[in-house]
Amino acid sequence: MKSGMTKTMFYGQYTSQIDTNRSITFPGHFLNELAGNIYMIQGFDRNLIIMSENSFTKLYQRVIGLNMADPLVRLLARLLLGNTVLTQLNEADKMQLSERLYDYAELSEENQAVLVGQGDHVEIWSQPNWEKQNLDLQDSVTNANRFASLDLSF
């Protein structure tokens, strides 16, 4: 394993019903990685980012290591760190969503949430927002052009 890589591995897509307390359940194989402190972050795409303490610590260290004199760095810190909520799973292995972040991500009890594994973190999407995102991801011609410059060699 490369230096600095995390052992955390979230992958796949799952749906979860949000209950009346704004709580959500994760797939069973996510639970070990989400033991202890969990960081809920405002995502970039009207979604939420869920990170284990280990993954969040790495993100935090990268952000605070940037040049604070740069206005973009300050905006990024406000977006990521200023919109983070520390939480934990309850006795029923559910996580209650912050009201502010719940509203930001346009989540609702009427629609299921979509949980999308992203390696070291999980994204939580409202079903309508994920459907829009997924349509964009299904465009193979656009994907071939958009990802052509990325080095995915291993």
Coordinates of C-alpha atoms in Angstrom, one line a residue:
M1 CA 0.0 0.0 0.0
K2 CA 1.4 3.4 -0.9
S3 CA 2.4 5.8 1.9
G4 CA -0.4 8.0 3.0
M5 CA -3.2 5.8 1.6
T6 CA -6.0 4.9 3.9
K7 CA -7.2 1.3 4.4
T8 CA -10.8 2.6 4.4
M9 CA -12.7 1.4 1.4
F10 CA -16.2 2.6 0.7
Y11 CA -17.6 1.5 -2.7
G12 CA -20.9 0.9 -4.4
Q13 CA -24.3 2.6 -4.4
Y14 CA -27.0 2.0 -1.8
T15 CA -30.3 3.5 -0.9
S16 CA -31.4 4.3 2.6
Q17 CA -34.7 5.7 3.9
I18 CA -34.4 8.8 6.0
D19 CA -36.6 8.6 9.1
T20 CA -38.6 11.3 10.8
N21 CA -35.6 12.2 13.0
R22 CA -33.4 12.9 9.9
S23 CA -31.5 9.7 10.7
I24 CA -30.0 7.4 8.1
T25 CA -28.7 3.8 8.1
F26 CA -25.6 2.7 6.4
P27 CA -24.9 -0.7 4.7
G28 CA -23.5 -3.2 7.2
H29 CA -20.1 -3.4 5.7
F30 CA -19.7 0.4 6.1
L31 CA -20.3 0.2 9.9
N32 CA -16.8 -0.9 10.9
E33 CA -15.2 2.0 9.1
L34 CA -17.7 4.4 10.7
A35 CA -17.1 3.4 14.3
G36 CA -16.3 6.3 16.6
N37 CA -16.2 9.9 15.4
I38 CA -17.8 10.6 12.0
Y39 CA -17.4 13.8 10.1
M40 CA -20.4 15.1 8.1
I41 CA -19.3 17.7 5.5
Q42 CA -21.1 19.9 3.1
G43 CA -20.2 18.5 -0.3
F44 CA -19.4 20.3 -3.5
D45 CA -22.4 19.1 -5.5
R46 CA -25.5 19.6 -3.2
N47 CA -24.5 16.4 -1.4
L48 CA -23.0 15.4 1.9
I49 CA -19.6 13.9 2.5
I50 CA -19.2 11.4 5.3
M51 CA -15.7 10.6 6.6
S52 CA -14.2 8.5 9.3
E53 CA -12.0 10.3 11.8
N54 CA -8.8 8.9 10.0
S55 CA -9.9 10.2 6.6
F56 CA -11.1 13.5 8.0
T57 CA -7.8 14.1 9.8
K58 CA -5.9 13.7 6.5
L59 CA -8.2 16.2 4.8
Y60 CA -7.9 18.6 7.7
Q61 CA -4.1 18.4 7.7
R62 CA -4.0 19.1 3.9
V63 CA -6.4 22.1 4.2
I64 CA -4.6 23.7 7.1
G65 CA -1.2 23.1 5.4
L66 CA -2.3 25.4 2.5
N67 CA -1.3 29.1 2.3
M68 CA -3.9 31.0 4.3
A69 CA -2.9 34.2 2.5
D70 CA -4.5 32.8 -0.6
P71 CA -8.2 33.8 -0.8
L72 CA -9.1 30.5 -2.5
V73 CA -7.6 28.6 0.4
R74 CA -9.7 30.6 2.9
L75 CA -12.8 29.9 0.9
L76 CA -12.0 26.2 0.7
A77 CA -11.4 26.1 4.5
R78 CA -14.7 27.8 5.1
L79 CA -16.5 25.5 2.8
L80 CA -15.0 22.3 4.1
L81 CA -14.1 22.9 7.7
G82 CA -16.7 25.6 8.5
N83 CA -19.4 23.3 7.3
T84 CA -18.4 20.1 9.1
V85 CA -20.4 18.5 11.9
L86 CA -18.9 15.9 14.2
T87 CA -21.3 13.0 14.9
Q88 CA -21.5 9.3 15.8
L89 CA -23.7 6.4 15.1
N90 CA -26.4 5.8 17.7
E91 CA -27.3 2.5 19.4
A92 CA -29.3 1.5 16.4
D93 CA -26.3 2.1 14.0
K94 CA -28.1 5.2 12.6
M95 CA -26.6 8.6 12.0
Q96 CA -28.7 11.7 12.6
L97 CA -28.2 14.3 9.9
S98 CA -27.6 18.0 10.8
E99 CA -30.7 20.1 9.9
R100 CA -28.6 22.6 8.1
L101 CA -26.7 20.0 6.0
Y102 CA -29.9 18.0 5.5
D103 CA -31.5 21.1 4.0
Y104 CA -28.4 22.0 1.9
A105 CA -28.4 18.5 0.3
E106 CA -32.1 18.8 -0.4
L107 CA -32.8 15.5 1.4
S108 CA -36.3 14.6 2.4
E109 CA -38.3 11.8 4.1
E110 CA -40.3 11.4 0.9
N111 CA -37.3 10.2 -1.1
Q112 CA -34.6 7.7 -0.2
A113 CA -31.1 8.9 0.2
V114 CA -28.5 7.5 -2.2
L115 CA -25.2 6.5 -0.5
V116 CA -22.2 6.4 -3.0
G117 CA -18.9 5.0 -1.9
Q118 CA -15.9 7.1 -2.9
G119 CA -13.0 5.1 -1.4
D120 CA -12.1 7.0 1.7
H121 CA -15.5 8.6 2.1
V122 CA -19.2 8.2 1.4
E123 CA -21.4 10.7 -0.4
I124 CA -25.1 11.1 0.5
W125 CA -27.3 12.4 -2.2
S126 CA -31.0 13.1 -2.4
Q127 CA -32.6 10.7 -4.9
P128 CA -33.5 13.5 -7.4
N129 CA -30.0 15.1 -7.3
W130 CA -28.4 11.7 -7.7
E131 CA -30.6 10.9 -10.7
K132 CA -29.4 14.1 -12.4
Q133 CA -25.8 13.3 -11.5
N134 CA -26.1 9.7 -12.7
L135 CA -27.5 10.8 -16.1
D136 CA -24.3 12.9 -16.6
L137 CA -22.2 9.9 -15.6
Q138 CA -23.9 7.6 -18.1
D139 CA -22.8 9.8 -21.1
S140 CA -20.0 7.6 -22.4
V141 CA -18.9 10.0 -25.2
T142 CA -18.6 12.9 -22.7
N143 CA -16.8 10.6 -20.2
A144 CA -14.2 9.6 -22.8
N145 CA -13.4 13.2 -23.4
R146 CA -13.7 14.5 -19.8
F147 CA -11.4 11.7 -18.3
A148 CA -8.9 11.3 -21.1
S149 CA -6.3 13.6 -19.5
L150 CA -6.3 11.7 -16.2
D151 CA -3.6 9.3 -15.5
L152 CA -5.3 6.2 -14.2
S153 CA -2.3 3.9 -14.6
F154 CA -1.3 1.6 -11.8

